[in-house]
Amino acid sequence: VISTMPVDNDKGEYPLNFCHVMFYGINKQLISIIGARKVDQIDYEKQIRPLARYISNLYEFNKENHAIIVTGDFNSTNKSISGIISSEFNVLSPDHDKRKYDTDYYIDNYSYFFTDEDGYISGMNALDHVISNLKKSCFENLRYDWNFTGDKDSKYPATYGTIERHKTFWRIPRGYPDHATLTFDIKL
Protein backbone atom coordinates (compact mmCIF):
# COMPACT_ATOMS: atom_id res chain seq x y z
CA VAL A 1 0.00 0.00 0.00
CA ILE A 2 1.37 3.38 -0.93
CA SER A 3 -0.54 5.99 0.95
CA THR A 4 -0.30 9.37 2.54
CA MET A 5 -1.75 10.35 5.85
CA PRO A 6 -4.28 13.17 5.40
CA VAL A 7 -3.59 16.20 7.57
CA ASP A 8 -5.52 19.36 8.36
CA ASN A 9 -3.04 22.12 7.52
CA ASP A 10 -5.36 24.76 9.02
CA LYS A 11 -4.85 23.07 12.42
CA GLY A 12 -1.09 22.73 11.97
CA GLU A 13 -1.27 18.93 11.78
CA TYR A 14 1.74 16.97 10.64
CA PRO A 15 1.85 13.32 9.52
CA LEU A 16 3.79 10.73 11.47
CA ASN A 17 6.52 8.88 9.62
CA PHE A 18 4.80 5.62 8.79
CA CYS A 19 4.83 2.50 6.64
CA HIS A 20 1.58 0.63 6.00
CA VAL A 21 1.58 -2.99 4.82
CA MET A 22 -1.75 -4.64 4.01
CA PHE A 23 -2.26 -8.34 3.22
CA TYR A 24 -4.72 -11.20 3.60
CA GLY A 25 -4.18 -13.77 6.33
CA ILE A 26 -4.89 -17.50 6.29
CA ASN A 27 -8.64 -17.09 6.85
CA LYS A 28 -8.96 -14.33 4.24
CA GLN A 29 -8.79 -11.76 7.04
CA LEU A 30 -7.48 -8.41 5.88
CA ILE A 31 -4.49 -7.41 8.02
CA SER A 32 -2.96 -3.93 8.17
CA ILE A 33 0.36 -3.50 9.94
CA ILE A 34 1.53 0.07 10.32
CA GLY A 35 4.90 1.11 11.68
CA ALA A 36 4.83 4.68 13.00
CA ARG A 37 7.30 7.21 14.36
CA LYS A 38 6.51 10.63 15.75
CA VAL A 39 8.60 13.43 14.31
CA ASP A 40 10.49 15.26 17.06
CA GLN A 41 9.77 18.85 18.01
CA ILE A 42 6.15 18.73 16.80
CA ASP A 43 3.29 18.52 19.30
CA TYR A 44 2.14 14.90 19.61
CA GLU A 45 -1.57 15.80 19.22
CA LYS A 46 -0.88 17.38 15.83
CA GLN A 47 0.56 14.04 14.71
CA ILE A 48 -1.71 11.57 16.51
CA ARG A 49 -4.95 13.15 15.24
CA PRO A 50 -4.14 12.40 11.54
CA LEU A 51 -3.19 8.83 12.54
CA ALA A 52 -6.47 8.49 14.44
CA ARG A 53 -8.45 9.55 11.35
CA TYR A 54 -6.36 7.30 9.10
CA ILE A 55 -6.95 4.13 11.13
CA SER A 56 -10.62 5.01 11.75
CA ASN A 57 -11.09 5.22 7.97
CA LEU A 58 -9.40 1.83 7.58
CA TYR A 59 -11.70 0.43 10.24
CA GLU A 60 -14.83 1.85 8.58
CA PHE A 61 -13.70 0.41 5.24
CA ASN A 62 -13.97 -3.18 6.54
CA LYS A 63 -15.13 -3.42 10.17
CA GLU A 64 -16.01 -7.08 10.11
CA ASN A 65 -12.81 -8.66 8.90
CA HIS A 66 -9.88 -6.24 9.23
CA ALA A 67 -7.16 -6.51 11.87
CA ILE A 68 -5.39 -3.15 12.25
CA ILE A 69 -2.11 -3.10 14.17
CA VAL A 70 -0.09 0.10 14.56
CA THR A 71 3.17 -0.05 16.47
CA GLY A 72 6.03 2.30 16.99
CA ASP A 73 7.68 5.25 18.66
CA PHE A 74 4.97 7.77 19.53
CA ASN A 75 7.06 9.81 22.00
CA SER A 76 3.81 10.10 23.96
CA THR A 77 2.34 8.23 26.88
CA ASN A 78 -0.31 5.56 26.51
CA LYS A 79 -2.81 7.79 28.35
CA SER A 80 -2.17 10.76 26.03
CA ILE A 81 -2.76 8.65 22.92
CA SER A 82 -5.83 6.93 24.38
CA GLY A 83 -7.47 10.33 24.79
CA ILE A 84 -7.25 10.95 21.03
CA ILE A 85 -7.74 7.54 19.39
CA SER A 86 -11.27 6.29 18.65
CA SER A 87 -12.86 3.94 21.21
CA GLU A 88 -12.76 1.08 18.66
CA PHE A 89 -9.00 0.90 19.30
CA ASN A 90 -6.91 -0.17 22.27
CA VAL A 91 -3.56 1.39 23.12
CA LEU A 92 -1.30 -1.29 24.58
CA SER A 93 2.05 -1.09 26.33
CA PRO A 94 4.03 -3.59 28.37
CA ASP A 95 2.99 -3.79 32.00
CA HIS A 96 5.16 -1.76 34.33
CA ASP A 97 6.64 -4.45 36.58
CA LYS A 98 7.71 -3.06 39.95
CA ARG A 99 9.31 -6.43 40.76
CA LYS A 100 12.08 -5.45 38.33
CA TYR A 101 13.15 -2.49 40.46
CA ASP A 102 16.68 -2.86 41.80
CA THR A 103 17.35 -5.82 39.52
CA ASP A 104 19.24 -6.27 36.27
CA TYR A 105 15.86 -6.13 34.48
CA TYR A 106 14.88 -2.64 35.64
CA ILE A 107 15.58 -1.25 32.17
CA ASP A 108 12.85 -3.46 30.68
CA ASN A 109 10.13 -1.25 32.23
CA TYR A 110 10.97 1.62 29.91
CA SER A 111 11.36 2.25 26.20
CA TYR A 112 13.27 5.52 26.54
CA PHE A 113 15.61 7.30 28.95
CA PHE A 114 15.89 11.08 29.17
CA THR A 115 19.32 12.50 29.88
CA ASP A 116 20.60 15.81 31.20
CA GLU A 117 23.16 17.88 29.31
CA ASP A 118 26.01 15.88 30.90
CA GLY A 119 24.61 12.54 29.69
CA TYR A 120 23.22 11.23 32.99
CA ILE A 121 19.73 9.73 33.16
CA SER A 122 17.25 12.32 34.41
CA GLY A 123 14.04 10.41 33.68
CA MET A 124 12.50 7.51 31.87
CA ASN A 125 9.19 6.60 30.29
CA ALA A 126 7.27 4.11 28.16
CA LEU A 127 6.79 5.93 24.83
CA ASP A 128 6.41 3.01 22.38
CA HIS A 129 3.01 1.33 22.04
CA VAL A 130 0.65 -0.80 19.99
CA ILE A 131 -2.68 0.59 18.77
CA SER A 132 -5.16 -1.98 17.50
CA ASN A 133 -8.82 -2.74 16.95
CA LEU A 134 -8.15 -6.31 18.11
CA LYS A 135 -9.11 -7.34 21.64
CA LYS A 136 -6.40 -6.93 24.24
CA SER A 137 -6.47 -10.70 24.77
CA CYS A 138 -5.08 -11.18 21.22
CA PHE A 139 -1.76 -9.70 22.37
CA GLU A 140 0.67 -11.62 24.55
CA ASN A 141 4.20 -11.13 25.81
CA LEU A 142 4.34 -7.36 25.25
CA ARG A 143 7.77 -6.23 26.37
CA TYR A 144 10.51 -3.71 25.80
CA ASP A 145 13.71 -5.38 24.66
CA TRP A 146 17.10 -3.73 25.07
CA ASN A 147 19.08 -6.86 24.11
CA PHE A 148 20.45 -5.19 20.99
CA THR A 149 22.62 -3.11 23.34
CA GLY A 150 24.27 -6.08 25.03
CA ASP A 151 27.52 -6.37 23.05
CA LYS A 152 30.46 -5.33 25.26
CA ASP A 153 32.03 -3.53 22.30
CA SER A 154 28.76 -1.75 21.62
CA LYS A 155 28.23 1.99 21.29
CA TYR A 156 25.55 1.65 23.98
CA PRO A 157 25.98 2.21 27.69
CA ALA A 158 25.73 -0.84 29.94
CA THR A 159 22.10 -1.95 30.21
CA TYR A 160 22.46 -4.14 33.25
CA GLY A 161 22.44 -3.44 36.95
CA THR A 162 20.61 -0.74 38.79
CA ILE A 163 19.86 2.40 36.85
CA GLU A 164 19.65 5.54 38.97
CA ARG A 165 18.66 9.07 38.09
CA HIS A 166 21.57 11.50 37.95
CA LYS A 167 24.06 8.64 38.58
CA THR A 168 23.83 6.39 35.51
CA PHE A 169 25.58 7.69 32.40
CA TRP A 170 23.54 7.13 29.20
CA ARG A 171 24.83 8.79 26.07
CA ILE A 172 23.99 7.02 22.82
CA PRO A 173 25.83 8.35 19.77
CA ARG A 174 23.75 10.27 17.25
CA GLY A 175 22.26 8.01 14.58
CA TYR A 176 21.95 4.93 16.80
CA PRO A 177 18.52 3.68 17.98
CA ASP A 178 17.62 5.27 21.30
CA HIS A 179 14.38 3.39 22.06
CA ALA A 180 13.91 -0.21 23.08
CA THR A 181 12.43 -2.67 20.62
CA LEU A 182 8.76 -3.34 21.43
CA THR A 183 8.01 -7.04 20.91
CA PHE A 184 4.76 -8.98 21.21
CA ASP A 185 2.89 -12.06 19.99
CA ILE A 186 -0.51 -11.85 18.30
CA LYS A 187 -3.25 -14.46 18.13
CA LEU A 188 -5.60 -13.80 15.20
PDB file of C-alpha atoms in Angstrom:
ATOM      1  CA  VAL A   1       0.000   0.000   0.000  1.00  0.00           C
ATOM      2  CA  ILE A   2       1.369   3.376  -0.929  1.00  0.00           C
ATOM      3  CA  SER A   3      -0.540   5.989   0.948  1.00  0.00           C
ATOM      4  CA  THR A   4      -0.303   9.367   2.540  1.00  0.00           C
ATOM      5  CA  MET A   5      -1.752  10.353   5.855  1.00  0.00           C
ATOM      6  CA  PRO A   6      -4.284  13.175   5.399  1.00  0.00           C
ATOM      7  CA  VAL A   7      -3.587  16.199   7.571  1.00  0.00           C
ATOM      8  CA  ASP A   8      -5.523  19.358   8.357  1.00  0.00           C
ATOM      9  CA  ASN A   9      -3.045  22.115   7.520  1.00  0.00           C
ATOM     10  CA  ASP A  10      -5.358  24.759   9.020  1.00  0.00           C
ATOM     11  CA  LYS A  11      -4.853  23.069  12.416  1.00  0.00           C
ATOM     12  CA  GLY A  12      -1.091  22.726  11.972  1.00  0.00           C
ATOM     13  CA  GLU A  13      -1.272  18.932  11.779  1.00  0.00           C
ATOM     14  CA  TYR A  14       1.740  16.970  10.643  1.00  0.00           C
ATOM     15  CA  PRO A  15       1.850  13.324   9.516  1.00  0.00           C
ATOM     16  CA  LEU A  16       3.790  10.735  11.469  1.00  0.00           C
ATOM     17  CA  ASN A  17       6.521   8.884   9.621  1.00  0.00           C
ATOM     18  CA  PHE A  18       4.795   5.625   8.788  1.00  0.00           C
ATOM     19  CA  CYS A  19       4.833   2.496   6.641  1.00  0.00           C
ATOM     20  CA  HIS A  20       1.578   0.629   5.996  1.00  0.00           C
ATOM     21  CA  VAL A  21       1.578  -2.990   4.821  1.00  0.00           C
ATOM     22  CA  MET A  22      -1.752  -4.644   4.006  1.00  0.00           C
ATOM     23  CA  PHE A  23      -2.257  -8.341   3.223  1.00  0.00           C
ATOM     24  CA  TYR A  24      -4.719 -11.203   3.599  1.00  0.00           C
ATOM     25  CA  GLY A  25      -4.180 -13.775   6.329  1.00  0.00           C
ATOM     26  CA  ILE A  26      -4.890 -17.502   6.287  1.00  0.00           C
ATOM     27  CA  ASN A  27      -8.638 -17.089   6.853  1.00  0.00           C
ATOM     28  CA  LYS A  28      -8.959 -14.331   4.241  1.00  0.00           C
ATOM     29  CA  GLN A  29      -8.791 -11.759   7.037  1.00  0.00           C
ATOM     30  CA  LEU A  30      -7.477  -8.411   5.885  1.00  0.00           C
ATOM     31  CA  ILE A  31      -4.488  -7.412   8.024  1.00  0.00           C
ATOM     32  CA  SER A  32      -2.961  -3.935   8.172  1.00  0.00           C
ATOM     33  CA  ILE A  33       0.356  -3.499   9.940  1.00  0.00           C
ATOM     34  CA  ILE A  34       1.529   0.068  10.316  1.00  0.00           C
ATOM     35  CA  GLY A  35       4.896   1.114  11.677  1.00  0.00           C
ATOM     36  CA  ALA A  36       4.832   4.678  12.996  1.00  0.00           C
ATOM     37  CA  ARG A  37       7.299   7.210  14.360  1.00  0.00           C
ATOM     38  CA  LYS A  38       6.514  10.629  15.753  1.00  0.00           C
ATOM     39  CA  VAL A  39       8.600  13.431  14.306  1.00  0.00           C
ATOM     40  CA  ASP A  40      10.491  15.263  17.064  1.00  0.00           C
ATOM     41  CA  GLN A  41       9.768  18.854  18.007  1.00  0.00           C
ATOM     42  CA  ILE A  42       6.150  18.730  16.801  1.00  0.00           C
ATOM     43  CA  ASP A  43       3.293  18.524  19.296  1.00  0.00           C
ATOM     44  CA  TYR A  44       2.135  14.905  19.607  1.00  0.00           C
ATOM     45  CA  GLU A  45      -1.572  15.803  19.217  1.00  0.00           C
ATOM     46  CA  LYS A  46      -0.881  17.384  15.830  1.00  0.00           C
ATOM     47  CA  GLN A  47       0.560  14.037  14.709  1.00  0.00           C
ATOM     48  CA  ILE A  48      -1.711  11.567  16.508  1.00  0.00           C
ATOM     49  CA  ARG A  49      -4.953  13.153  15.237  1.00  0.00           C
ATOM     50  CA  PRO A  50      -4.139  12.401  11.543  1.00  0.00           C
ATOM     51  CA  LEU A  51      -3.195   8.826  12.539  1.00  0.00           C
ATOM     52  CA  ALA A  52      -6.475   8.494  14.443  1.00  0.00           C
ATOM     53  CA  ARG A  53      -8.448   9.553  11.353  1.00  0.00           C
ATOM     54  CA  TYR A  54      -6.363   7.298   9.098  1.00  0.00           C
ATOM     55  CA  ILE A  55      -6.949   4.128  11.132  1.00  0.00           C
ATOM     56  CA  SER A  56     -10.617   5.012  11.749  1.00  0.00           C
ATOM     57  CA  ASN A  57     -11.091   5.222   7.966  1.00  0.00           C
ATOM     58  CA  LEU A  58      -9.398   1.826   7.575  1.00  0.00           C
ATOM     59  CA  TYR A  59     -11.703   0.427  10.242  1.00  0.00           C
ATOM     60  CA  GLU A  60     -14.826   1.852   8.578  1.00  0.00           C
ATOM     61  CA  PHE A  61     -13.696   0.407   5.236  1.00  0.00           C
ATOM     62  CA  ASN A  62     -13.974  -3.179   6.540  1.00  0.00           C
ATOM     63  CA  LYS A  63     -15.134  -3.417  10.168  1.00  0.00           C
ATOM     64  CA  GLU A  64     -16.012  -7.078  10.109  1.00  0.00           C
ATOM     65  CA  ASN A  65     -12.808  -8.656   8.899  1.00  0.00           C
ATOM     66  CA  HIS A  66      -9.882  -6.241   9.231  1.00  0.00           C
ATOM     67  CA  ALA A  67      -7.161  -6.511  11.873  1.00  0.00           C
ATOM     68  CA  ILE A  68      -5.386  -3.155  12.252  1.00  0.00           C
ATOM     69  CA  ILE A  69      -2.110  -3.103  14.171  1.00  0.00           C
ATOM     70  CA  VAL A  70      -0.093   0.097  14.559  1.00  0.00           C
ATOM     71  CA  THR A  71       3.170  -0.047  16.471  1.00  0.00           C
ATOM     72  CA  GLY A  72       6.033   2.303  16.989  1.00  0.00           C
ATOM     73  CA  ASP A  73       7.676   5.252  18.655  1.00  0.00           C
ATOM     74  CA  PHE A  74       4.973   7.770  19.530  1.00  0.00           C
ATOM     75  CA  ASN A  75       7.056   9.808  22.000  1.00  0.00           C
ATOM     76  CA  SER A  76       3.812  10.095  23.959  1.00  0.00           C
ATOM     77  CA  THR A  77       2.336   8.226  26.876  1.00  0.00           C
ATOM     78  CA  ASN A  78      -0.311   5.559  26.513  1.00  0.00           C
ATOM     79  CA  LYS A  79      -2.806   7.786  28.350  1.00  0.00           C
ATOM     80  CA  SER A  80      -2.169  10.762  26.026  1.00  0.00           C
ATOM     81  CA  ILE A  81      -2.762   8.655  22.918  1.00  0.00           C
ATOM     82  CA  SER A  82      -5.830   6.929  24.383  1.00  0.00           C
ATOM     83  CA  GLY A  83      -7.466  10.325  24.792  1.00  0.00           C
ATOM     84  CA  ILE A  84      -7.252  10.953  21.030  1.00  0.00           C
ATOM     85  CA  ILE A  85      -7.737   7.539  19.387  1.00  0.00           C
ATOM     86  CA  SER A  86     -11.275   6.287  18.649  1.00  0.00           C
ATOM     87  CA  SER A  87     -12.857   3.944  21.208  1.00  0.00           C
ATOM     88  CA  GLU A  88     -12.756   1.081  18.665  1.00  0.00           C
ATOM     89  CA  PHE A  89      -9.003   0.903  19.305  1.00  0.00           C
ATOM     90  CA  ASN A  90      -6.908  -0.168  22.272  1.00  0.00           C
ATOM     91  CA  VAL A  91      -3.558   1.395  23.121  1.00  0.00           C
ATOM     92  CA  LEU A  92      -1.298  -1.287  24.576  1.00  0.00           C
ATOM     93  CA  SER A  93       2.053  -1.085  26.329  1.00  0.00           C
ATOM     94  CA  PRO A  94       4.034  -3.594  28.365  1.00  0.00           C
ATOM     95  CA  ASP A  95       2.992  -3.788  32.004  1.00  0.00           C
ATOM     96  CA  HIS A  96       5.160  -1.758  34.335  1.00  0.00           C
ATOM     97  CA  ASP A  97       6.636  -4.452  36.576  1.00  0.00           C
ATOM     98  CA  LYS A  98       7.706  -3.055  39.952  1.00  0.00           C
ATOM     99  CA  ARG A  99       9.309  -6.430  40.763  1.00  0.00           C
ATOM    100  CA  LYS A 100      12.077  -5.451  38.331  1.00  0.00           C
ATOM    101  CA  TYR A 101      13.148  -2.490  40.460  1.00  0.00           C
ATOM    102  CA  ASP A 102      16.681  -2.855  41.803  1.00  0.00           C
ATOM    103  CA  THR A 103      17.352  -5.824  39.522  1.00  0.00           C
ATOM    104  CA  ASP A 104      19.243  -6.273  36.270  1.00  0.00           C
ATOM    105  CA  TYR A 105      15.863  -6.131  34.480  1.00  0.00           C
ATOM    106  CA  TYR A 106      14.884  -2.640  35.642  1.00  0.00           C
ATOM    107  CA  ILE A 107      15.585  -1.248  32.171  1.00  0.00           C
ATOM    108  CA  ASP A 108      12.849  -3.459  30.677  1.00  0.00           C
ATOM    109  CA  ASN A 109      10.135  -1.252  32.230  1.00  0.00           C
ATOM    110  CA  TYR A 110      10.972   1.617  29.905  1.00  0.00           C
ATOM    111  CA  SER A 111      11.364   2.245  26.201  1.00  0.00           C
ATOM    112  CA  TYR A 112      13.267   5.516  26.542  1.00  0.00           C
ATOM    113  CA  PHE A 113      15.612   7.297  28.950  1.00  0.00           C
ATOM    114  CA  PHE A 114      15.893  11.084  29.172  1.00  0.00           C
ATOM    115  CA  THR A 115      19.318  12.505  29.881  1.00  0.00           C
ATOM    116  CA  ASP A 116      20.598  15.810  31.199  1.00  0.00           C
ATOM    117  CA  GLU A 117      23.162  17.881  29.314  1.00  0.00           C
ATOM    118  CA  ASP A 118      26.011  15.878  30.904  1.00  0.00           C
ATOM    119  CA  GLY A 119      24.609  12.537  29.693  1.00  0.00           C
ATOM    120  CA  TYR A 120      23.218  11.234  32.988  1.00  0.00           C
ATOM    121  CA  ILE A 121      19.731   9.732  33.162  1.00  0.00           C
ATOM    122  CA  SER A 122      17.253  12.323  34.408  1.00  0.00           C
ATOM    123  CA  GLY A 123      14.044  10.410  33.685  1.00  0.00           C
ATOM    124  CA  MET A 124      12.504   7.509  31.869  1.00  0.00           C
ATOM    125  CA  ASN A 125       9.193   6.601  30.286  1.00  0.00           C
ATOM    126  CA  ALA A 126       7.272   4.109  28.160  1.00  0.00           C
ATOM    127  CA  LEU A 127       6.795   5.929  24.832  1.00  0.00           C
ATOM    128  CA  ASP A 128       6.406   3.007  22.384  1.00  0.00           C
ATOM    129  CA  HIS A 129       3.012   1.328  22.037  1.00  0.00           C
ATOM    130  CA  VAL A 130       0.650  -0.803  19.993  1.00  0.00           C
ATOM    131  CA  ILE A 131      -2.676   0.592  18.774  1.00  0.00           C
ATOM    132  CA  SER A 132      -5.161  -1.984  17.504  1.00  0.00           C
ATOM    133  CA  ASN A 133      -8.821  -2.736  16.952  1.00  0.00           C
ATOM    134  CA  LEU A 134      -8.151  -6.309  18.115  1.00  0.00           C
ATOM    135  CA  LYS A 135      -9.110  -7.336  21.638  1.00  0.00           C
ATOM    136  CA  LYS A 136      -6.395  -6.934  24.244  1.00  0.00           C
ATOM    137  CA  SER A 137      -6.468 -10.702  24.770  1.00  0.00           C
ATOM    138  CA  CYS A 138      -5.082 -11.181  21.224  1.00  0.00           C
ATOM    139  CA  PHE A 139      -1.763  -9.702  22.372  1.00  0.00           C
ATOM    140  CA  GLU A 140       0.675 -11.615  24.546  1.00  0.00           C
ATOM    141  CA  ASN A 141       4.198 -11.129  25.811  1.00  0.00           C
ATOM    142  CA  LEU A 142       4.342  -7.360  25.247  1.00  0.00           C
ATOM    143  CA  ARG A 143       7.775  -6.231  26.366  1.00  0.00           C
ATOM    144  CA  TYR A 144      10.512  -3.708  25.796  1.00  0.00           C
ATOM    145  CA  ASP A 145      13.707  -5.383  24.660  1.00  0.00           C
ATOM    146  CA  TRP A 146      17.102  -3.730  25.067  1.00  0.00           C
ATOM    147  CA  ASN A 147      19.080  -6.863  24.108  1.00  0.00           C
ATOM    148  CA  PHE A 148      20.448  -5.188  20.989  1.00  0.00           C
ATOM    149  CA  THR A 149      22.616  -3.106  23.337  1.00  0.00           C
ATOM    150  CA  GLY A 150      24.266  -6.081  25.027  1.00  0.00           C
ATOM    151  CA  ASP A 151      27.518  -6.365  23.054  1.00  0.00           C
ATOM    152  CA  LYS A 152      30.461  -5.328  25.264  1.00  0.00           C
ATOM    153  CA  ASP A 153      32.034  -3.526  22.298  1.00  0.00           C
ATOM    154  CA  SER A 154      28.764  -1.753  21.621  1.00  0.00           C
ATOM    155  CA  LYS A 155      28.230   1.990  21.287  1.00  0.00           C
ATOM    156  CA  TYR A 156      25.552   1.652  23.979  1.00  0.00           C
ATOM    157  CA  PRO A 157      25.979   2.214  27.694  1.00  0.00           C
ATOM    158  CA  ALA A 158      25.729  -0.835  29.935  1.00  0.00           C
ATOM    159  CA  THR A 159      22.100  -1.949  30.211  1.00  0.00           C
ATOM    160  CA  TYR A 160      22.464  -4.142  33.246  1.00  0.00           C
ATOM    161  CA  GLY A 161      22.442  -3.442  36.945  1.00  0.00           C
ATOM    162  CA  THR A 162      20.607  -0.739  38.791  1.00  0.00           C
ATOM    163  CA  ILE A 163      19.859   2.400  36.846  1.00  0.00           C
ATOM    164  CA  GLU A 164      19.654   5.540  38.966  1.00  0.00           C
ATOM    165  CA  ARG A 165      18.657   9.067  38.091  1.00  0.00           C
ATOM    166  CA  HIS A 166      21.571  11.499  37.952  1.00  0.00           C
ATOM    167  CA  LYS A 167      24.064   8.637  38.581  1.00  0.00           C
ATOM    168  CA  THR A 168      23.830   6.392  35.514  1.00  0.00           C
ATOM    169  CA  PHE A 169      25.583   7.687  32.401  1.00  0.00           C
ATOM    170  CA  TRP A 170      23.545   7.134  29.201  1.00  0.00           C
ATOM    171  CA  ARG A 171      24.826   8.787  26.067  1.00  0.00           C
ATOM    172  CA  ILE A 172      23.985   7.017  22.818  1.00  0.00           C
ATOM    173  CA  PRO A 173      25.834   8.349  19.768  1.00  0.00           C
ATOM    174  CA  ARG A 174      23.750  10.267  17.248  1.00  0.00           C
ATOM    175  CA  GLY A 175      22.263   8.012  14.581  1.00  0.00           C
ATOM    176  CA  TYR A 176      21.953   4.927  16.797  1.00  0.00           C
ATOM    177  CA  PRO A 177      18.517   3.685  17.982  1.00  0.00           C
ATOM    178  CA  ASP A 178      17.615   5.274  21.305  1.00  0.00           C
ATOM    179  CA  HIS A 179      14.378   3.395  22.065  1.00  0.00           C
ATOM    180  CA  ALA A 180      13.908  -0.213  23.079  1.00  0.00           C
ATOM    181  CA  THR A 181      12.427  -2.671  20.624  1.00  0.00           C
ATOM    182  CA  LEU A 182       8.764  -3.342  21.429  1.00  0.00           C
ATOM    183  CA  THR A 183       8.011  -7.036  20.908  1.00  0.00           C
ATOM    184  CA  PHE A 184       4.758  -8.980  21.207  1.00  0.00           C
ATOM    185  CA  ASP A 185       2.895 -12.057  19.995  1.00  0.00           C
ATOM    186  CA  ILE A 186      -0.511 -11.849  18.300  1.00  0.00           C
ATOM    187  CA  LYS A 187      -3.252 -14.461  18.126  1.00  0.00           C
ATOM    188  CA  LEU A 188      -5.595 -13.801  15.198  1.00  0.00           C
TER     189      LEU A 188
END
